[in-house]
Coordinates of C-alpha atoms and ligand atoms in Angstrom, one line a residue:
X1 CA -0.1 -0.1 0.0
X2 CA 1.5 3.4 -1.1
X3 CA 0.8 6.5 0.8
X4 CA 1.1 10.2 -0.4
X5 CA 0.0 13.5 0.5
X6 CA -1.0 14.4 -3.0
X7 CA -2.3 11.7 -5.5
X8 CA -3.1 13.1 -9.1
X9 CA -4.7 11.2 -11.7
X10 CA -3.9 12.3 -15.0
X11 CA -0.9 13.7 -16.6
X12 CA -2.3 16.5 -18.8
X13 CA -2.1 20.2 -18.1
X14 CA -4.6 20.1 -15.3
X15 CA -2.7 17.3 -13.4
X16 CA 0.8 18.6 -14.5
X17 CA 0.4 22.2 -13.5
X18 CA -1.1 21.2 -10.1
X19 CA 1.9 18.9 -9.4
X20 CA 4.4 21.2 -9.7
X21 CA 2.9 23.5 -7.2
X22 CA 1.8 21.0 -4.4
X23 CA 5.1 19.4 -4.6
X24 CA 6.5 22.4 -2.9
X25 CA 4.6 21.3 0.0
X26 CA 4.6 17.4 0.4
X27 CA 5.0 14.0 -1.3
X28 CA 3.3 13.8 -4.7
X29 CA 2.3 10.7 -6.7
X30 CA 0.9 11.2 -10.6
X31 CA -0.6 8.0 -12.1
X32 CA -1.6 8.0 -15.7
X33 CA -3.0 5.2 -17.6
X34 CA -1.1 5.4 -20.6
X35 CA 2.5 6.9 -21.6
X36 CA 3.3 9.9 -19.7
X37 CA 2.1 12.4 -22.4
X38 CA -0.7 10.8 -23.9
X39 CA -3.7 13.3 -23.1
X40 CA -5.9 15.6 -24.8
X41 CA -3.6 18.3 -23.9
X42 CA -0.6 17.1 -26.1
X43 CA -3.0 17.3 -29.3
X44 CA -4.4 20.8 -28.5
X45 CA -3.6 22.8 -31.7
X46 CA -5.3 26.4 -31.6
X47 CA -3.8 27.7 -28.4
X48 CA -4.6 29.1 -25.2
X49 CA -7.2 32.1 -25.1
X50 CA -6.0 35.1 -22.4
X51 CA -6.3 38.8 -22.7
X52 CA -2.7 39.8 -23.5
X53 CA -3.1 42.9 -25.8
X54 CA -4.5 45.4 -23.2
X55 CA -4.7 48.0 -26.0
X56 CA -7.2 46.2 -28.2
X57 CA -8.5 43.8 -25.9
X58 CA -9.9 43.7 -22.1
X59 CA -11.3 41.4 -19.7
X60 CA -14.6 42.7 -20.5
X61 CA -14.7 41.6 -23.9
X62 CA -13.2 38.1 -23.2
X63 CA -15.9 37.8 -20.3
X64 CA -18.8 39.0 -22.8
X65 CA -17.5 36.5 -25.5
X66 CA -17.4 33.6 -23.0
X67 CA -20.8 34.4 -21.5
X68 CA -22.2 34.8 -25.2
X69 CA -20.9 31.2 -26.3
X70 CA -22.2 29.6 -23.1
X71 CA -25.8 30.7 -24.2
X72 CA -27.0 31.8 -20.6
X73 CA -25.7 29.2 -18.5
X74 CA -22.3 30.2 -17.6
X75 CA -21.6 31.0 -14.0
X76 CA -20.6 34.8 -14.2
X77 CA -18.3 34.7 -11.1
X78 CA -16.4 31.7 -12.5
X79 CA -16.0 33.4 -15.9
X80 CA -14.7 36.3 -14.3
X81 CA -12.2 34.4 -12.3
X82 CA -10.9 32.6 -15.0
X83 CA -10.5 35.4 -17.4
X84 CA -8.8 37.8 -14.9
X85 CA -6.4 35.0 -13.6
X86 CA -5.7 33.7 -16.7
X87 CA -2.9 35.7 -17.9
X88 CA -0.8 35.0 -14.7
X89 CA -1.2 31.3 -15.4
X90 CA -0.2 31.6 -18.9
X91 CA 2.8 33.6 -17.9
X92 CA 3.8 30.6 -15.3
X93 CA 3.8 28.3 -18.3
X94 CA 6.1 30.7 -20.1
X95 CA 8.4 30.9 -17.0
X96 CA 8.6 27.2 -17.1
X97 CA 9.8 27.3 -20.8
X98 CA 6.9 27.0 -23.2
X99 CA 7.3 29.0 -26.2
X100 CA 4.4 30.8 -27.9
X101 CA 5.0 32.2 -31.2
X102 CA 5.8 35.8 -31.8
X103 CA 5.6 38.2 -34.7
X104 CA 8.6 40.2 -36.2
X105 CA 8.1 42.9 -33.7
X106 CA 8.6 40.5 -30.8
X107 CA 5.4 40.5 -29.5
X108 CA 3.1 37.5 -29.1
X109 CA 1.3 36.5 -32.5
X110 CA -2.5 36.4 -31.2
X111 CA -4.8 34.0 -33.2
X112 CA -8.3 34.1 -33.3
X113 CA -10.9 31.5 -33.3
X114 CA -14.8 31.2 -33.3
X115 CA -16.9 33.4 -31.0
X116 CA -13.9 35.7 -30.0
X117 CA -14.3 39.3 -30.8
X118 CA -10.6 39.9 -30.6
X119 CA -7.2 38.2 -31.4
X120 CA -6.5 36.6 -28.1
X121 CA -5.1 33.1 -28.6
X122 CA -1.4 32.5 -27.5
X123 CA -0.2 29.5 -29.6
X124 CA 2.9 27.4 -30.8
X125 CA 2.4 27.0 -34.5
X126 CA -0.6 24.2 -34.8
X127 CA 0.7 22.0 -31.9
X128 CA 0.4 24.4 -28.8
X129 CA -0.6 21.4 -26.6
X130 CA 2.4 19.4 -27.4
X131 CA 4.6 22.4 -26.6
X132 CA 2.8 22.7 -23.2
X133 CA 2.9 19.1 -22.4
X134 CA 6.6 18.6 -23.0
X135 CA 7.7 21.9 -21.2
X136 CA 5.6 20.6 -18.0
X137 CA 7.0 17.0 -18.2
X138 CA 10.5 18.2 -18.2
X139 CA 9.8 20.2 -15.1
X140 CA 8.1 17.3 -13.5
X141 CA 11.1 15.1 -14.2
X142 CA 13.4 17.4 -12.3
X143 CA 11.2 17.5 -9.1
X144 CA 12.6 15.2 -6.3
X145 CA 9.1 15.3 -4.5
X146 CA 7.2 13.9 -7.7
X147 CA 6.8 10.3 -8.5
X148 CA 5.0 9.6 -11.9
X149 CA 3.9 6.2 -12.6
X150 CA 2.8 5.4 -16.4
X151 CA 0.4 2.5 -17.2
X152 CA -1.3 2.9 -13.9
X153 CA -5.0 2.6 -14.5
X154 CA -7.3 4.2 -11.7
X155 CA -10.4 1.9 -11.3
X156 CA -12.3 3.5 -8.3
X157 CA -11.8 6.1 -5.8
X158 CA -12.1 4.8 -2.2
X159 CA -14.7 6.1 0.2
X160 CA -16.5 4.9 3.3
X161 CA -18.1 2.5 1.0
X162 CA -15.0 0.3 0.9
X163 CA -15.3 0.4 4.9
X164 CA -18.7 -1.4 4.7
X165 CA -20.7 1.7 5.3
X166 CA -23.6 2.3 3.1
X167 CA -23.1 5.3 1.0
X168 CA -26.0 6.5 -1.1
X169 CA -26.7 9.8 -3.2
X170 CA -28.2 11.1 0.2
X171 CA -25.2 10.6 2.2
X172 CA -23.3 13.9 3.7
X173 CA -19.6 14.0 4.2
X174 CA -18.6 11.1 1.6
X175 CA -14.9 11.1 2.0
X176 CA -12.0 10.1 -0.6
X177 CA -9.1 8.0 1.0
X178 CA -7.5 7.3 -2.2
X179 CA -7.6 4.9 -5.3
X180 CA -7.6 1.5 -6.3
X181 CA -5.3 1.3 -9.3
X182 CA -4.5 -1.5 -11.9
X183 CA -0.9 -1.6 -13.0
X184 CA -1.5 -2.6 -16.5
X185 CA 2.1 -3.8 -17.2
X186 CA 2.0 -6.4 -14.1
X187 CA -1.9 -6.7 -14.1
X188 CA -1.9 -6.4 -10.4
X189 CA -4.4 -4.2 -8.7
X190 CA -3.0 -1.8 -5.9
X191 CA -4.1 0.4 -3.1
X192 CA -2.9 4.1 -3.3
X193 CA -3.8 6.1 -0.1
X194 CA -3.6 9.9 -0.3
X195 CA -4.6 13.0 2.0
X196 CA -5.6 14.7 -1.0
X197 CA -6.7 13.5 -4.5
X198 CA -6.9 15.4 -7.6
X199 CA -8.8 14.0 -10.6
X200 CA -7.6 15.3 -13.8
X201 CA -8.7 12.6 -16.0
X202 CA -9.8 14.7 -19.0
X203 CA -12.8 14.2 -21.5
X204 CA -14.8 11.3 -22.8
X205 CA -14.9 11.6 -26.8
X206 CA -14.8 8.1 -27.1
X207 CA -18.5 7.7 -26.1
X208 CA -18.8 8.7 -29.8
X209 CA -17.9 7.0 -33.1
X210 CA -16.1 9.9 -34.5
X211 CA -13.9 12.0 -31.9
X212 CA -11.0 14.3 -32.2
X213 CA -9.7 12.9 -28.8
X214 CA -7.0 10.5 -28.3
X215 CA -7.9 6.9 -27.1
X216 CA -7.3 7.7 -23.2
X217 CA -10.5 10.0 -23.5
X218 CA -13.2 7.7 -21.8
X219 CA -14.5 9.8 -19.0
X220 CA -13.0 7.7 -16.4
X221 CA -13.0 10.3 -13.6
X222 CA -16.4 11.3 -14.2
X223 CA -17.9 7.7 -14.0
X224 CA -15.7 7.2 -10.8
X225 CA -17.2 10.0 -9.0
X226 CA -20.6 9.1 -10.2
X227 CA -20.2 5.6 -8.8
X228 CA -19.1 6.8 -5.7
X229 CA -22.3 9.1 -5.5
X230 CA -20.6 12.3 -6.0
X231 CA -22.3 15.3 -8.2
X232 CA -22.1 15.5 -12.0
X233 CA -23.3 18.4 -13.8
X234 CA -24.3 19.6 -17.4
X235 CA -23.3 16.5 -19.4
X236 CA -26.0 17.1 -22.0
X237 CA -23.4 19.9 -23.4
X238 CA -21.1 17.6 -25.5
X239 CA -19.1 19.8 -28.0
X240 CA -18.7 18.8 -31.6
X241 CA -15.9 20.5 -33.1
X242 CA -17.0 21.7 -36.6
X243 CA -14.0 20.8 -38.5
X244 CA -12.3 17.3 -38.2
X245 CA -10.6 16.2 -41.3
X246 CA -12.8 13.9 -43.3
X247 CA -10.6 10.9 -43.7
X248 CA -12.7 7.6 -43.7
X249 CA -11.0 4.9 -41.6
X250 CA -8.8 7.1 -39.6
X251 CA -9.8 7.0 -35.7
X252 CA -9.6 9.1 -33.6
X253 CA -10.2 12.0 -36.3
X254 CA -7.4 14.4 -37.1
X255 CA -8.4 18.0 -36.1
X256 CA -8.3 21.0 -38.4
X257 CA -8.0 23.8 -35.9
X258 CA -10.6 26.6 -35.9
X259 CA -7.5 29.0 -35.9
X260 CA -7.4 28.4 -39.6
X261 CA -10.7 29.9 -39.9
X262 CA -9.5 32.7 -37.8
X263 CA -6.7 33.0 -40.4
X264 CA -9.2 33.5 -43.2
X265 CA -10.2 29.8 -44.1
X266 CA -13.8 29.8 -45.3
X267 CA -16.5 26.9 -45.0
X268 CA -18.1 25.9 -48.4
X269 CA -20.3 22.9 -49.6
X270 CA -18.9 20.7 -52.2
X271 CA -20.4 23.0 -55.1
X272 CA -17.8 25.7 -53.5
X273 CA -20.7 28.0 -52.2
X274 CA -20.4 29.7 -48.9
X275 CA -23.3 28.9 -46.3
X276 CA -22.3 30.0 -43.0
X277 CA -24.0 33.3 -43.5
X278 CA -27.3 32.0 -43.6
X279 CA -26.8 30.8 -40.1
X280 CA -25.1 33.7 -38.3
X281 CA -23.7 37.3 -39.2
X282 CA -20.2 35.9 -37.8
X283 CA -20.4 33.2 -40.6
X284 CA -17.5 30.6 -40.4
X285 CA -16.3 32.4 -37.0
X286 CA -19.6 31.8 -35.1
X287 CA -19.4 30.0 -32.0
X288 CA -19.1 26.1 -32.4
X289 CA -22.3 25.0 -31.5
X290 CA -24.1 27.0 -34.3
X291 CA -21.3 26.1 -36.9
X292 CA -21.4 22.3 -36.1
X293 CA -25.2 22.5 -36.3
X294 CA -25.0 24.6 -39.6
X295 CA -22.7 21.9 -41.2
X296 CA -24.7 19.0 -39.9
X297 CA -27.8 20.7 -41.4
X298 CA -26.1 21.4 -45.0
X299 CA -24.7 17.8 -45.0
X300 CA -28.3 16.3 -44.2
X301 CA -29.9 18.6 -46.6
X302 CA -27.4 17.9 -49.5
X303 CA -27.1 14.4 -48.6
X304 CA -23.2 15.0 -48.7
X305 CA -20.5 13.4 -46.5
X306 CA -18.8 16.2 -45.7
X307 CA -18.4 20.1 -46.4
X308 CA -15.1 21.8 -47.2
X309 CA -12.5 24.2 -45.8
X310 CA -11.3 26.7 -48.6
X311 CA -7.8 28.2 -47.9
X312 CA -6.5 28.4 -51.3
X313 CA -6.9 32.1 -51.1
X314 CA -4.4 32.4 -48.1
X315 CA -0.7 33.3 -48.2
X316 CA 1.3 30.0 -48.6
X317 CA 4.3 31.0 -46.8
X318 CA 2.2 32.4 -43.7
X319 CA -0.1 29.3 -43.7
X320 CA 2.7 26.9 -43.7
X321 CA 4.6 29.0 -40.8
X322 CA 1.6 28.9 -38.8
X323 CA -0.2 25.5 -39.5
X324 CA 3.0 23.1 -40.6
X325 CA 1.4 19.9 -39.1
X326 CA -2.0 20.5 -40.8
X327 CA -0.2 21.3 -44.1
X328 CA 1.9 18.1 -43.9
X329 CA -1.1 15.8 -42.7
X330 CA -3.3 17.2 -45.6
X331 CA -0.4 16.5 -48.1
X332 CA 0.0 13.0 -46.9
X333 CA -3.5 12.0 -47.9
X334 CA -3.3 13.8 -51.2
X335 CA -4.5 17.4 -50.2
X336 CA -2.6 20.3 -51.1
X337 CA -4.2 22.9 -49.3
X338 CA -3.1 25.8 -51.6
X339 CA -4.8 23.8 -54.5
X340 CA -7.4 21.8 -53.1
X341 CA -10.3 22.2 -50.6
X342 CA -10.3 20.4 -47.4
X343 CA -13.1 17.9 -46.6
X344 CA -14.1 18.4 -43.0
X345 CA -17.1 16.8 -40.6
X346 CA -17.9 17.6 -37.1
X347 CA -16.6 15.3 -34.6
X348 CA -17.0 15.0 -30.7
X349 CA -14.4 17.0 -29.2
X350 CA -15.2 18.3 -25.7
X351 CA -17.2 17.6 -22.5
X352 CA -18.4 20.8 -21.2
X353 CA -20.2 19.0 -18.1
X354 CA -18.7 16.9 -15.6
X355 CA -17.4 16.5 -11.8
X356 CA -19.3 19.5 -10.1
X357 CA -16.7 21.5 -8.5
X358 CA -16.7 24.9 -6.7
X359 CA -14.4 28.1 -7.0
X360 CA -11.6 26.0 -5.5
X361 CA -11.9 23.0 -7.5
X362 CA -13.4 21.0 -4.8
X363 CA -15.8 18.1 -5.7
X364 CA -18.9 17.1 -3.6
X365 CA -16.8 14.4 -1.8
X366 CA -14.6 15.5 0.8
X367 CA -10.5 15.7 -0.1
X368 CA -11.5 15.0 -3.7
X369 CA -10.7 17.7 -6.1
X370 CA -11.1 17.7 -9.9
X371 CA -10.1 20.3 -12.6
X372 CA -9.6 20.3 -16.2
X373 CA -11.9 18.8 -18.8
X374 CA -13.3 16.3 -16.3
X375 CA -14.6 19.3 -14.2
X376 CA -17.6 21.1 -14.3
X377 CA -16.8 24.7 -13.1
X378 CA -19.5 26.7 -14.4
X379 CA -17.0 28.4 -17.2
X380 CA -18.5 26.8 -20.3
X381 CA -22.3 26.8 -19.7
X382 CA -24.2 25.3 -22.5
X383 CA -21.2 25.8 -25.1
X384 CA -17.6 26.2 -24.5
X385 CA -15.6 29.2 -26.1
X386 CA -12.8 27.9 -28.2
X387 CA -9.4 27.7 -26.5
X388 CA -10.9 28.5 -23.0
X389 CA -10.3 25.0 -21.8
X390 CA -6.5 25.1 -21.4
X391 CA -6.9 28.5 -19.6
X392 CA -9.5 27.0 -17.1
X393 CA -7.6 23.8 -16.5
X394 CA -4.4 26.2 -15.4
X395 CA -6.8 28.4 -13.4
X396 CA -8.4 25.8 -11.5
X397 CA -5.5 23.6 -11.1
X398 CA -4.1 26.8 -9.1
X399 CA -7.0 27.4 -7.0
X400 CA -7.1 23.6 -6.2
X401 CA -3.6 23.8 -5.1
X402 CA -4.1 26.9 -2.9
X403 CA -6.9 25.1 -1.0
X404 CA -5.4 21.7 -0.9
X405 CA -1.9 23.1 0.8
X406 CA -4.2 24.8 3.6
X407 CA -5.8 21.7 4.5
X408 CA -3.9 18.5 3.9
X409 CA -1.6 18.5 7.1
X410 CA -4.8 18.1 9.0
X411 CA -5.9 15.0 7.1
X412 CA -4.9 11.6 8.5
X413 CA -4.3 8.7 6.3
X414 CA -7.3 6.2 6.6
X415 CA -5.9 2.8 8.3
X416 CA -8.6 0.3 7.6
X417 CA -8.7 0.0 3.8
X418 CA -9.2 -3.5 2.3
X419 CA -7.2 -4.6 -0.6
X420 CA -9.0 -4.7 -3.8
X421 CA -11.5 -7.8 -3.8
X422 CA -11.2 -10.0 -6.7
X423 CA -12.9 -12.8 -5.4
X424 CA -15.2 -14.8 -7.6
X425 CA -13.6 -13.2 -10.9
X426 CA -12.1 -15.1 -13.8
X427 CA -10.5 -14.2 -17.2
X428 CA -12.5 -12.9 -19.7
X429 CA -14.4 -15.6 -21.9
X430 CA -14.2 -13.3 -25.1
X431 CA -12.4 -10.1 -25.2
X432 CA -14.5 -9.3 -28.2
X433 CA -17.8 -8.9 -26.2
X434 CA -16.2 -5.7 -24.7
X435 CA -15.2 -4.4 -28.1
X436 CA -18.4 -5.2 -29.7
X437 CA -20.4 -3.5 -26.7
X438 CA -18.1 -0.3 -27.3
X439 CA -19.0 -0.2 -30.9
X440 CA -22.7 -0.6 -30.0
X441 CA -22.3 2.2 -27.3
X442 CA -20.9 4.6 -30.0
X443 CA -23.4 3.6 -32.4
X444 CA -26.1 4.3 -30.0
X445 CA -24.6 7.9 -28.9
X446 CA -24.0 9.0 -32.6
X447 CA -27.2 8.0 -33.9
X448 CA -29.5 9.3 -31.1
X449 CA -27.7 11.8 -29.1
X450 CA -25.6 13.8 -31.5
X451 CA -25.7 17.2 -32.6
X452 CA -29.5 17.0 -33.3
X453 CA -31.5 15.3 -30.7
X454 CA -35.3 14.5 -30.1
X455 CA -37.4 13.1 -27.3
X456 CA -37.9 10.0 -29.4
X457 CA -34.3 9.6 -30.5
X458 CA -33.4 10.1 -26.5
X459 CA -35.8 7.6 -25.4
X460 CA -34.4 5.2 -27.9
X461 CA -31.0 5.6 -26.7
X462 CA -32.0 5.2 -23.1
X463 CA -33.7 1.9 -23.8
X464 CA -31.0 0.3 -25.9
X465 CA -28.2 1.7 -23.5
X466 CA -30.1 -0.1 -20.3
X467 CA -29.4 -3.6 -22.0
X468 CA -25.7 -3.1 -22.7
X469 CA -25.3 -1.4 -19.2
X470 CA -26.9 -4.8 -17.8
X471 CA -24.9 -6.8 -19.8
X472 CA -21.7 -4.9 -19.1
X473 CA -22.3 -4.9 -15.1
X474 CA -22.9 -8.8 -15.2
X475 CA -19.6 -9.3 -17.1
X476 CA -18.0 -6.8 -14.7
X477 CA -19.2 -8.8 -11.4
X478 CA -17.6 -12.1 -12.9
X479 CA -14.3 -10.8 -14.7
X480 CA -11.1 -9.9 -13.6
X481 CA -10.5 -6.2 -14.1
X482 CA -8.8 -5.0 -17.2
X483 CA -8.3 -1.3 -18.6
X484 CA -10.7 -2.4 -21.8
X485 CA -13.6 -3.5 -19.3
X486 CA -13.1 -0.4 -17.0
X487 CA -13.3 2.0 -19.8
X488 CA -16.2 0.2 -21.2
X489 CA -18.1 0.6 -17.9
X490 CA -17.2 4.0 -17.7
X491 CA -18.0 5.1 -21.3
X492 CA -21.5 3.4 -20.7
X493 CA -22.0 5.5 -17.5
X494 CA -20.9 8.8 -19.3
X495 CA -23.4 7.9 -22.1
X496 CA -26.1 7.3 -19.4
X497 CA -25.4 10.7 -17.8
X498 CA -25.3 12.4 -21.2
X499 CA -28.8 10.8 -22.1
X500 CA -30.5 11.5 -18.8
X501 CA -29.3 15.1 -18.7
X502 CA -30.5 15.5 -22.0
X503 CA -33.9 14.2 -21.3
X504 CA -34.0 16.4 -18.2
X505 CA -33.3 19.7 -20.3
X506 CA -36.8 20.5 -21.7
X507 CA -35.3 23.1 -23.9
X508 CA -32.8 23.6 -26.9
X509 CA -29.9 25.7 -25.7
X510 CA -26.2 25.9 -26.7
X511 CA -25.0 22.2 -27.5
X512 CA -28.2 20.5 -26.3
X513 CA -30.5 21.0 -29.7
X514 CA -33.8 19.1 -29.3
X515 CA -36.3 19.3 -32.3
X516 CA -39.2 18.9 -29.7
X517 CA -38.1 22.1 -28.3
X518 CA -37.4 24.8 -30.8
X519 CA -37.9 27.6 -28.5
X520 CA -35.9 28.5 -25.4
X521 CA -37.0 27.9 -22.1
X522 CA -35.6 29.4 -18.9
X523 CA -34.0 26.4 -17.0
X524 CA -31.2 26.1 -14.6
X525 CA -28.3 23.8 -14.3
X526 CA -28.6 20.1 -14.6
X527 CA -27.0 18.3 -11.8
X528 CA -27.5 14.6 -11.1
X529 CA -27.3 13.5 -7.8
Ligands
FAD1 P1 -6.1 15.7 -20.6 O1 -5.0 16.4 -21.1 O2 -7.1 14.8 -21.5 O3 -5.3 14.5 -19.6 C1 -6.1 13.6 -19.1 C2 -5.1 12.5 -18.2 O4 -5.8 11.8 -17.5 C3 -4.2 11.7 -19.2 O5 -3.0 11.6 -19.0 C4 -4.8 10.4 -19.1 O6 -4.2 9.2 -19.5 C5 -5.1 10.3 -17.6 N1 -6.1 9.2 -17.3 C6 -7.6 9.5 -17.6 N2 -8.0 8.2 -17.1 C7 -7.4 7.6 -16.5 C8 -7.3 6.5 -15.5 N3 -8.5 5.8 -15.3 N4 -6.1 6.4 -14.9 C9 -5.2 7.0 -15.1 N5 -4.8 8.0 -15.7 C10 -6.1 8.2 -16.2 N6 -8.4 23.3 -25.9 C11 -8.0 24.6 -25.9 O7 -8.1 25.4 -25.0 N7 -7.0 25.2 -26.9 C12 -6.8 24.3 -28.0 O8 -6.2 24.7 -29.0 C13 -7.5 22.9 -28.0 N8 -7.3 22.1 -29.1 C14 -7.7 20.8 -29.0 C15 -7.4 20.0 -29.9 C16 -7.7 18.5 -29.8 C17 -7.5 17.6 -30.9 C18 -8.3 18.0 -28.7 C19 -8.7 16.6 -28.3 C20 -8.5 19.1 -27.6 C21 -8.2 20.3 -27.7 N9 -8.6 21.3 -26.7 C22 -8.2 22.5 -26.7 C23 -9.2 20.8 -25.5 C24 -8.0 20.6 -24.4 O9 -6.8 20.1 -25.1 C25 -8.3 19.6 -23.1 O10 -9.8 20.3 -22.7 C26 -7.4 19.8 -21.9 O11 -6.0 19.6 -22.7 C27 -7.7 19.0 -21.0 O12 -6.7 18.8 -20.2 P2 -6.6 17.9 -18.8 O13 -5.7 18.0 -18.2 O14 -8.1 18.2 -18.3 O15 -6.9 16.4 -19.6
SIN2 C1 -9.1 24.1 -32.5 O1 -7.5 24.3 -32.4 O2 -9.6 24.4 -33.0 C2 -9.4 23.6 -30.8 C3 -9.6 24.8 -29.7 C4 -10.2 24.2 -28.6 O3 -10.8 23.1 -28.7 O4 -10.6 25.1 -27.8

């Protein structure tokens, strides 16, 4: 049994920035289920939105853009916190060594994306996330107080439930004592005890068939908290990125950054006609929910498999300097973006809902914090503004750190935790049962709970999900745990939460578009207790 002051699950921007700070105060263990850098963070393209040029831009404008994108559901206090504290947090990453592009005058070259009224996106070419992830990992490797364990899969958080106490959704003061983990190399389950635990497990794109997310994004943290009877919020708001590269057979999908539209790229149908002005006066630079819905509508109306992004009119040298990876990727599949239009389709990209947290990153479970994409802080409301998520992760990892260092020394390790109970479980009879069920789940979610929903579609999804939920729980009861089975179980959990939240929201708002509710109603947040 290992014991640490601070246990962090996840090695993306949220987990790593938090680790570097709490490590000044106590022992730190980071566990991550794949290699150290595999995360959504690594693939971030566009950059980090932050007010940087105070002559052109202002906090007021960034706040207004975030609230506007969020379609009336953002928590205004949280928006102000993130926008105003954001630039300091970006500066910290720069101080740790991250390089953002500058122009010839030596000032940061600020990009623009959908929903932003100003240029305010700091970026490192078109692979900002990779630059940030590598910078943070370098700092982590130098820190004597931090242990980083790769290929360690968190199965469940440990609470009073594991001491034999009945825990229900009404139980007050549920406490987190650590986690049960599976070392996927040795195939042994271990117990890690902690005074403070941070969930930084990222998103859940793989609940859908097409996603921009790497394979780690299976909603594990959210499912763990839900099983532990913690609060989850706003799960109906799954953001589809409008422009994933349409390249049948490629899984996950390759992203074509929204920054290209900020750079002048224009969306067109395959007859090379522009269409976005029919949907929003900001045309190709409208917020994501609007653009993704417009593309979906055009594809359905015309019977097309994709739409296109036209960059042929843009300056070749500047384009390649800013977007070298996208240029190369397109060339590798025979598309010269200076001569050809780029085929694109919407793909599941970002989960706006998640583990409900307060303004210090605290979940509803004592001593358990969450930040980054797995958390729901109230910043994004019904639709996230582009490039606000890296910013949110940094601001809340800092706030969680400030709170955790005040309390951790007063917490004792729980002494009576039993080891993981594998009694009565056997090796899986057929691995293929897990694979097939995962595909079934993705098909249900993509067919019935995608960009456009209806009450009938949601009902169908709910009924079909119930069956695979029961089958998977039965399989879980009798099978030795594996990452594949745990991820399937977690994805089904997340699918259930998305469907239920969508059913509870009797209106079309932001990313939750339901054809049975054409008009907006005034309804609050959806918390599933
Ligand atoms: P992640 O970076 O996803 O890290 C999650 C970590 O948790 C991983 O290390 C994972 O292995 C680990 N983990 C998960 N489950 C377990 C488990 N059970 N046990 C152990 N470890 C586990 N946002 C922006 O602001 N700007 C952008 O330009 C941008 N571009 C994007 C481009 C792409 C292609 C994608 C996919 C996302 C983009 N986003 C962007 C969103 C942004 O990258 C993510 O929201 C953000 O990086 C999430 O950071 P995180 O630390 O919360 O999670
Ligand atoms: C992109 O570069 O288009 C993604 C930005 C984001 O998800 O915030």
